[in-house]
Tab-separated table of C-alpha atoms in Angstrom:
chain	number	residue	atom	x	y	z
A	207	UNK	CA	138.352	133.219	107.877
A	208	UNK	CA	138.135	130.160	105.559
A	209	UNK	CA	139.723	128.050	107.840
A	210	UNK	CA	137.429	129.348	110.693
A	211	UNK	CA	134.360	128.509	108.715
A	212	UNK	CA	135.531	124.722	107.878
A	213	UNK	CA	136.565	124.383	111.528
A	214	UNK	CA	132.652	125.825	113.002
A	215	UNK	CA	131.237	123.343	110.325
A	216	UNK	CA	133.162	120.596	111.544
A	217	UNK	CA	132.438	121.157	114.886
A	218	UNK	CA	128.655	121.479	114.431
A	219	UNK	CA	128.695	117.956	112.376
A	220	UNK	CA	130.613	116.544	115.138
A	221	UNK	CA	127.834	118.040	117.555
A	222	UNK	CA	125.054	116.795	115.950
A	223	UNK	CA	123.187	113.346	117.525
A	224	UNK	CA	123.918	110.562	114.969
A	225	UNK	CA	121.447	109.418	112.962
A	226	UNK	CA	118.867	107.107	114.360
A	227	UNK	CA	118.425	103.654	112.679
A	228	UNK	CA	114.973	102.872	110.105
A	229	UNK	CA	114.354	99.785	110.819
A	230	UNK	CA	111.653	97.288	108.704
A	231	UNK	CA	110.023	94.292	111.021
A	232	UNK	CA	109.159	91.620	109.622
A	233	UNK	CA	105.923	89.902	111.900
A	234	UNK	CA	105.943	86.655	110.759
A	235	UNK	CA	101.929	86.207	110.960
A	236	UNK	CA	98.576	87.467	110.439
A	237	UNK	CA	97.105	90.921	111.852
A	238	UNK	CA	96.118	90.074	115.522
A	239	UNK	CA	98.403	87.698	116.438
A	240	UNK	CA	100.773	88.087	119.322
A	241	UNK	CA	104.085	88.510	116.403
A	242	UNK	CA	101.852	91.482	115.040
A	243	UNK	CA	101.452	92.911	118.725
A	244	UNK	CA	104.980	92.885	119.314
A	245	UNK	CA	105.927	94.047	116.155
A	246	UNK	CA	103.559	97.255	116.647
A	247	UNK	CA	104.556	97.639	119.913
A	248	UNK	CA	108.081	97.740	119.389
A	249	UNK	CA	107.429	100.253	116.457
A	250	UNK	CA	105.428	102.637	118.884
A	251	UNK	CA	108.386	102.570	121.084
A	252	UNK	CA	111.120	103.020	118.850
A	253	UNK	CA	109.227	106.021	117.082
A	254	UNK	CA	107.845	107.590	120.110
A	255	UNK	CA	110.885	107.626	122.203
A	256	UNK	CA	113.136	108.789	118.777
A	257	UNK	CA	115.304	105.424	119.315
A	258	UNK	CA	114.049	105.149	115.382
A	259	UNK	CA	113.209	107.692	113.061
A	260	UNK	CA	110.891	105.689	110.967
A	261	UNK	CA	109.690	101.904	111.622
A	262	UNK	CA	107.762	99.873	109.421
A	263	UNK	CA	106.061	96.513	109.770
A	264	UNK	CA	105.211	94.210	107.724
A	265	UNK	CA	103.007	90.833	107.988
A	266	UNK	CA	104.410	87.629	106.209
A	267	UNK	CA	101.996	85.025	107.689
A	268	UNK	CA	102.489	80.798	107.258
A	269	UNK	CA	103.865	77.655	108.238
A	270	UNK	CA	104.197	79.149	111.877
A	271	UNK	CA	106.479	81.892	111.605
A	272	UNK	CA	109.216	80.241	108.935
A	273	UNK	CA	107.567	81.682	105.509
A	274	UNK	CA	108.553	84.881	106.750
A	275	UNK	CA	111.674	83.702	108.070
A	276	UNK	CA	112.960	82.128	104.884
A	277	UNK	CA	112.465	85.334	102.938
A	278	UNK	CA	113.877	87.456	106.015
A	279	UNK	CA	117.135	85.546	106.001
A	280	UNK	CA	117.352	85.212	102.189
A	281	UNK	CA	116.458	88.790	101.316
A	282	UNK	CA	118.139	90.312	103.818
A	283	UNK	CA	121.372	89.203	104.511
A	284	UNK	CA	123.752	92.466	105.427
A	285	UNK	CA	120.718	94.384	105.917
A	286	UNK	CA	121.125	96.273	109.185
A	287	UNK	CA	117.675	97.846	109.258
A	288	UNK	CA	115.980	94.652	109.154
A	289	UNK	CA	114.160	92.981	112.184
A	290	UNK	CA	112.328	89.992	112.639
A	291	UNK	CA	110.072	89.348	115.668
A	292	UNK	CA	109.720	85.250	116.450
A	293	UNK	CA	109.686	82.740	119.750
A	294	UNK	CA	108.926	80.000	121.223
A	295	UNK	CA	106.436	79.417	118.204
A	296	UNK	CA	108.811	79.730	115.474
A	297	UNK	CA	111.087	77.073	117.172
A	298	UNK	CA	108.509	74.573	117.007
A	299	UNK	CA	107.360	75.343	113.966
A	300	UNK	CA	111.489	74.828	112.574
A	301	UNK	CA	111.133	71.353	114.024
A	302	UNK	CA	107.768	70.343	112.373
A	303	UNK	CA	108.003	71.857	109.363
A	304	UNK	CA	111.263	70.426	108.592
A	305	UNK	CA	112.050	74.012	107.770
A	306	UNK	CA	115.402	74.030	105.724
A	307	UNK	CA	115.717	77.853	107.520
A	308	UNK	CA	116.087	77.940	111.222
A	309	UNK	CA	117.088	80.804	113.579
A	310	UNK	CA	120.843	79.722	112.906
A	311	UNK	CA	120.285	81.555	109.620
A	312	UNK	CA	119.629	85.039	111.674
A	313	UNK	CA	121.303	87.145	114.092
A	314	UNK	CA	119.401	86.445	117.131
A	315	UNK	CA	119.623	89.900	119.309
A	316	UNK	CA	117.135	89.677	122.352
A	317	UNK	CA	114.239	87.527	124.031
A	318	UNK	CA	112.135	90.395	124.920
A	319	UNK	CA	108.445	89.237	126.905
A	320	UNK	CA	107.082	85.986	127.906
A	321	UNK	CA	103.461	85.501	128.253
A	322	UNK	CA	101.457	82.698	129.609
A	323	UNK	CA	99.277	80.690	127.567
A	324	UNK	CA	95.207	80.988	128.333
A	325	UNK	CA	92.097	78.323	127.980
A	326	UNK	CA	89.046	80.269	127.046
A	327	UNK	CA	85.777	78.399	125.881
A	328	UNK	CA	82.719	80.542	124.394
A	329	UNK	CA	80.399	82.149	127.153
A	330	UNK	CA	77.347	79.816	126.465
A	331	UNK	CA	79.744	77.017	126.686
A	332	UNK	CA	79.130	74.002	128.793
A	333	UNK	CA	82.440	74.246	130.256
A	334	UNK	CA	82.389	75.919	133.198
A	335	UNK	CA	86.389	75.278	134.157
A	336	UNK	CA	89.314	72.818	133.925
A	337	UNK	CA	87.962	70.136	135.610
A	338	UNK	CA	84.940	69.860	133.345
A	339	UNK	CA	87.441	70.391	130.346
A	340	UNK	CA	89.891	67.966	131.091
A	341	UNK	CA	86.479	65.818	131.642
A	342	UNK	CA	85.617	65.651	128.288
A	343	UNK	CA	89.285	65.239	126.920
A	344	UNK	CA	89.108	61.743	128.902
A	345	UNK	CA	85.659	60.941	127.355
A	346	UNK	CA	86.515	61.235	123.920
A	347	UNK	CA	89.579	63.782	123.198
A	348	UNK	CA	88.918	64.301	119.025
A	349	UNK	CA	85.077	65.395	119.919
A	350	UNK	CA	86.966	68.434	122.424
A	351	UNK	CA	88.707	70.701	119.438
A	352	UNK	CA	91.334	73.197	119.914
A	353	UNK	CA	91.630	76.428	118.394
A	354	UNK	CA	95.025	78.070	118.389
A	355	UNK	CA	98.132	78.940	116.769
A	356	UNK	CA	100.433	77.331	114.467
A	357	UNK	CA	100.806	73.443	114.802
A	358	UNK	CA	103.837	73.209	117.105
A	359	UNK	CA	103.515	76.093	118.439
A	360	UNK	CA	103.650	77.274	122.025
A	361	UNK	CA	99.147	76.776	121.861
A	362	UNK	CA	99.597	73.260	120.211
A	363	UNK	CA	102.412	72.180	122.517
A	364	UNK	CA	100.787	73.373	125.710
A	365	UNK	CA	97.210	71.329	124.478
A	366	UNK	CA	99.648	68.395	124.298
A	367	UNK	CA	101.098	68.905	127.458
A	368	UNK	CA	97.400	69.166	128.816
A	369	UNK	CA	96.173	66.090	127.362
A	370	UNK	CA	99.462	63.945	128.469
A	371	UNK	CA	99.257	65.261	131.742
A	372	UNK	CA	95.660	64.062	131.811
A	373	UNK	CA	96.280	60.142	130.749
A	374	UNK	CA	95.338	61.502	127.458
A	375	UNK	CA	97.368	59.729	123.736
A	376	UNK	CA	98.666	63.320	123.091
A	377	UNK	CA	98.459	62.274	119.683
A	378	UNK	CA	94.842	61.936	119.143
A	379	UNK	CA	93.815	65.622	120.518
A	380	UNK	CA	91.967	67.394	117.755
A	381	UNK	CA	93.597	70.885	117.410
A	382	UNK	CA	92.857	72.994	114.786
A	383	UNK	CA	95.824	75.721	113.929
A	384	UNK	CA	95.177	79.089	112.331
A	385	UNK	CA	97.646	81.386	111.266
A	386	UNK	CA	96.766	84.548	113.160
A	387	UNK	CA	94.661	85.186	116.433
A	388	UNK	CA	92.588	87.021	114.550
A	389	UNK	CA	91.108	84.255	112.953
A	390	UNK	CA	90.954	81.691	115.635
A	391	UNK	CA	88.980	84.294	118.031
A	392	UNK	CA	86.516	84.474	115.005
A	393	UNK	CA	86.189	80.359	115.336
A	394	UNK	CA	85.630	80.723	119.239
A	395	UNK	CA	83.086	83.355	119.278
A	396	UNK	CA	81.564	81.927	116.529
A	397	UNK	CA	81.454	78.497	118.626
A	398	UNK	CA	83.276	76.834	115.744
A	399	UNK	CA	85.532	75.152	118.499
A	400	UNK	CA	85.685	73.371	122.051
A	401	UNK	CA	87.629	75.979	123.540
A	402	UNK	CA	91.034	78.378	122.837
A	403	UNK	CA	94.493	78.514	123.665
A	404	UNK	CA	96.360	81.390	123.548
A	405	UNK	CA	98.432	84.231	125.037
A	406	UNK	CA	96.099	86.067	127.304
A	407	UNK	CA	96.770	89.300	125.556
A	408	UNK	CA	94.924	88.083	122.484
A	409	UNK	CA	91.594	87.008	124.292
A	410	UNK	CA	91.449	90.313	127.151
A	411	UNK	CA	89.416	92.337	125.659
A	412	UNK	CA	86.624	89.637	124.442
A	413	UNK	CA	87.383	87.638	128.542
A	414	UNK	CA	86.317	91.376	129.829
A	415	UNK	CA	83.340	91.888	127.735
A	416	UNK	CA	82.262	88.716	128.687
A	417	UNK	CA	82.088	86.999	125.037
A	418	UNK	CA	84.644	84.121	126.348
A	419	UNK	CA	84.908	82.367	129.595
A	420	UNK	CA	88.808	82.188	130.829
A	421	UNK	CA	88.849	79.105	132.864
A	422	UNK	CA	92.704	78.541	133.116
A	423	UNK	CA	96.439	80.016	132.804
A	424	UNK	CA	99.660	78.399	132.559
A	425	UNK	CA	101.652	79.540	134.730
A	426	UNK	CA	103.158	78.130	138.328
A	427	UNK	CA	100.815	80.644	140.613
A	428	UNK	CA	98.539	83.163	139.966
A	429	UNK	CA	98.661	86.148	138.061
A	430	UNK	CA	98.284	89.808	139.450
A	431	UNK	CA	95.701	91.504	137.353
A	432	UNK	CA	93.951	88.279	135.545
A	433	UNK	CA	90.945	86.720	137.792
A	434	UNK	CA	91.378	82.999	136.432
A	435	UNK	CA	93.340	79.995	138.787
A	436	UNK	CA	96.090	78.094	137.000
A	437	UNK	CA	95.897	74.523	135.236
A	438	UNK	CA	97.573	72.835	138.406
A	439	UNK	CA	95.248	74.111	140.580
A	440	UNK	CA	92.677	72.352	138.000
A	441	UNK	CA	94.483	69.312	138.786
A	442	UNK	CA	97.325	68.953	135.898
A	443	UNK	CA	101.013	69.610	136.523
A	444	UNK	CA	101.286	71.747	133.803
A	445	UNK	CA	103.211	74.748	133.053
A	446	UNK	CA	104.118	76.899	129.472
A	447	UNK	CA	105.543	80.693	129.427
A	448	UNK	CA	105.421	81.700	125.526
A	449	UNK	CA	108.653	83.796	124.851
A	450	UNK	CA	108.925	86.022	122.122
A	451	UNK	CA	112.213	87.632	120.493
A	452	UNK	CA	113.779	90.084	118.258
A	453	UNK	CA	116.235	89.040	115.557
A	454	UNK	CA	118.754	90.853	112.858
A	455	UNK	CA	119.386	89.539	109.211
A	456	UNK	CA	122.600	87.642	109.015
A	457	UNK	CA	125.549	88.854	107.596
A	458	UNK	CA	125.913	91.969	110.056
A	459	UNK	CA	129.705	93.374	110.836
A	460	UNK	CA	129.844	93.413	115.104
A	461	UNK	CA	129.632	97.039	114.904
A	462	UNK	CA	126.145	97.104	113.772
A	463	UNK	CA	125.255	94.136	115.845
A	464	UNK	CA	126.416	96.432	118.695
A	465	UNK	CA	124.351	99.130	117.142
A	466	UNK	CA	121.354	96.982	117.055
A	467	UNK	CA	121.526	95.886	120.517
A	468	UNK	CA	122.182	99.518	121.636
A	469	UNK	CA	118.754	100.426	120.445
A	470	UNK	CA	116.498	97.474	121.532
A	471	UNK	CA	117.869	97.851	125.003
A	472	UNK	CA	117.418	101.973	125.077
A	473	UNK	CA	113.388	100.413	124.088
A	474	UNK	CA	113.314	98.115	126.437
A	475	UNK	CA	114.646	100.500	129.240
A	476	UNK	CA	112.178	102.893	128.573
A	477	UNK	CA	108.732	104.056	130.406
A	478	UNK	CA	107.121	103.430	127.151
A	479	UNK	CA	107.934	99.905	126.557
A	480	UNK	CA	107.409	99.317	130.292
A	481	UNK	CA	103.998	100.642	130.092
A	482	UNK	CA	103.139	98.207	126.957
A	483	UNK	CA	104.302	95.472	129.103
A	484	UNK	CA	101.728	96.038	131.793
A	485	UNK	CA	99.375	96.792	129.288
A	486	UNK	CA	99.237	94.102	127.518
A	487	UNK	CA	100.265	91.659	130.902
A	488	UNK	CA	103.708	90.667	129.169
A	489	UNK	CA	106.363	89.750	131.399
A	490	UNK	CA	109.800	91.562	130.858
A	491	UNK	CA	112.194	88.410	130.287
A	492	UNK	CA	114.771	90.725	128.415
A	493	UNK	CA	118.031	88.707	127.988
A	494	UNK	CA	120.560	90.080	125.391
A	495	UNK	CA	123.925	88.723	123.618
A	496	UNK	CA	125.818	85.630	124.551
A	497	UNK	CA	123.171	84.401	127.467
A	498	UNK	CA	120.301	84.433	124.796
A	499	UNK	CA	122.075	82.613	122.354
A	500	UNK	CA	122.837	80.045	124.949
A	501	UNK	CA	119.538	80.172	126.083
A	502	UNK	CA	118.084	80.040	122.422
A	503	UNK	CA	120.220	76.658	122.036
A	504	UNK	CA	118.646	74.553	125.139
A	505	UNK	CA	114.993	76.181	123.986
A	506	UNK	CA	115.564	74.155	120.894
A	507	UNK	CA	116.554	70.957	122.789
A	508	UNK	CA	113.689	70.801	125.151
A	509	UNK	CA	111.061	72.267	122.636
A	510	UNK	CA	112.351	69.156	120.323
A	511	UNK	CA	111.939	66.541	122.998
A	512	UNK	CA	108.276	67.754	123.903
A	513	UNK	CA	107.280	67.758	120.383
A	514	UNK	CA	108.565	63.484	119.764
A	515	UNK	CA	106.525	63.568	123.565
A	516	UNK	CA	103.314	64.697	121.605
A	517	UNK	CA	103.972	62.979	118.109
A	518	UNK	CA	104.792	65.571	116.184
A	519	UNK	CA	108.502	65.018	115.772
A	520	UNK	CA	109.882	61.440	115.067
């Protein structure tokens, strides 16, 4: 009977699902922002579909992403139930910031959206569209300001790419950086600033209610769902998809690399992470393992050579 007992008990162990993963994010920003958004978003997912049991986030804003990325790596390392969400951003803030941490020091696991970047100027503004924009860059580019997100960031690096591609000294464009959206939205509607740059996400709500004027996206050709014509077809070759990414602490055995992987890809497979994506008008650029490290790798490159383009790196 004993042994009977000991067998049914190791058979209902053996049964049971295994326990799902608590994970901690780190969002390497301010509340708003478009780290914070992914960091809630993936918590909603991983809770809601029981990939996680419990998922917490929490906000280490500065420097563009690498305050929070210097404690991540150094408080974390073997920690398989930590996650940090960076991108594009963080990679040029590395570069500019001469940050002794760089995404070497983590376990880089997936690129998950990409999102293109969007000009909005205040509703009484002037500015009516690019052309009138790119207008006053030509007249006198320090008296058109910038609000956006970190310096070298994807927002910085795309008003660079704007200005160059307008005869423009990329160097002398007045941007302003912030550290979350949250705050530069408050300098736009509060007409504090020429006009915005950011990922459309984080100026929807205020472009529908009419409180900001979209007058441009970045991307090659339209996009489905957002009324505003690209910055070519305002006359500027110009074209920026922000990425963002999810990373693991270093230090991890494979197995709970694997492990990691397992459960961002169960999120990203599922209804609701899809339904986030079209929600918020993310694209799904999902790339996993070996090809996003490789990928990760010529990111740095190019993002390196734009920033000595705009002055930023010597």
């Amino acid at each position: 009977m004993k042994h009977f007992f000991l067998a049914s008990l190791i058979a209902g162990a053996m049964a049971l699902p295994a326990l799902a993963a608590d994970y901690t994010i780190i969002a390497p920003a301010g509340p708003g922002g478009g780290w914070d958004q992914t960091a809630r978003s993936i918590q909603t997912v991983l809770q809601d579909e029981k990939i996680s049991g419990s998922v917490q986030v929490v906000n280490v804003p500065g420097a563009g992403g690498t305050i929070g990325l210097a404690q991540f790596a150094s408080q974390n390392s073997g920690n398989p139930n930590a996650l940090i969400v960076g991108g594009y951003v963080m990679v040029g803030a590395i570069l500019t910031n001469q940050s002794p941490v760089s995404l070497k020091d983590v376990t880089p696991i997936a690129r998950l959206t990409g999102e293109y970047e969007a000009i909005v100027v205040p509703a009484a503004s002037p500015i009516q569209n690019m052309e009138d924009l790119i207008k006053a860059l030509k007249a006198d580019p320090g008296a058109v300001s910038w609000a956006g997100g970190s310096a070298g960031g994807t927002d910085h690096i795309t008003a660079g790419l704007i200005a160059k591609a307008a005869g423009v000294d990329p160097t002398k464009i007045n941007y302003v950086a912030y550290a979350g959206g949250g705050e530069a939205l408050a300098a736009i509607l509060g007409n504090q600033v020429t006009a915005g740059i950011s990922g459309y996400g984080e100026f929807e709500a205020q472009v529908k209610a009419g409180t900001l004027r979209l007058i441009a996206i970045s991307s090659a050709e339209r996009v489905e769902g957002i009324d505003a014509p690209t910055i070519k077809e305002g006359g500027l070759d110009v074209v920026v998809q922000n990425w963002r990414m999810i990373a693991a602490a270093p230090g991890l055995s494979a197995e709970q690399v694997t492990a990691i992987n397992a459960d961002i890809e169960k999120m990203v497979n599922s209804e609701g992470w899809k339904t986030i994506l079209k929600t918020k008008g993310w694209q799904n650029t999902y790339l996993a393992g070996d090809a996003f490290k490789a990928q990760l790798d010529e990111d740095v490159a190019a993002t390196e050579s734009i920033l000595k383009d705009i002055g930023l790196v010597k």
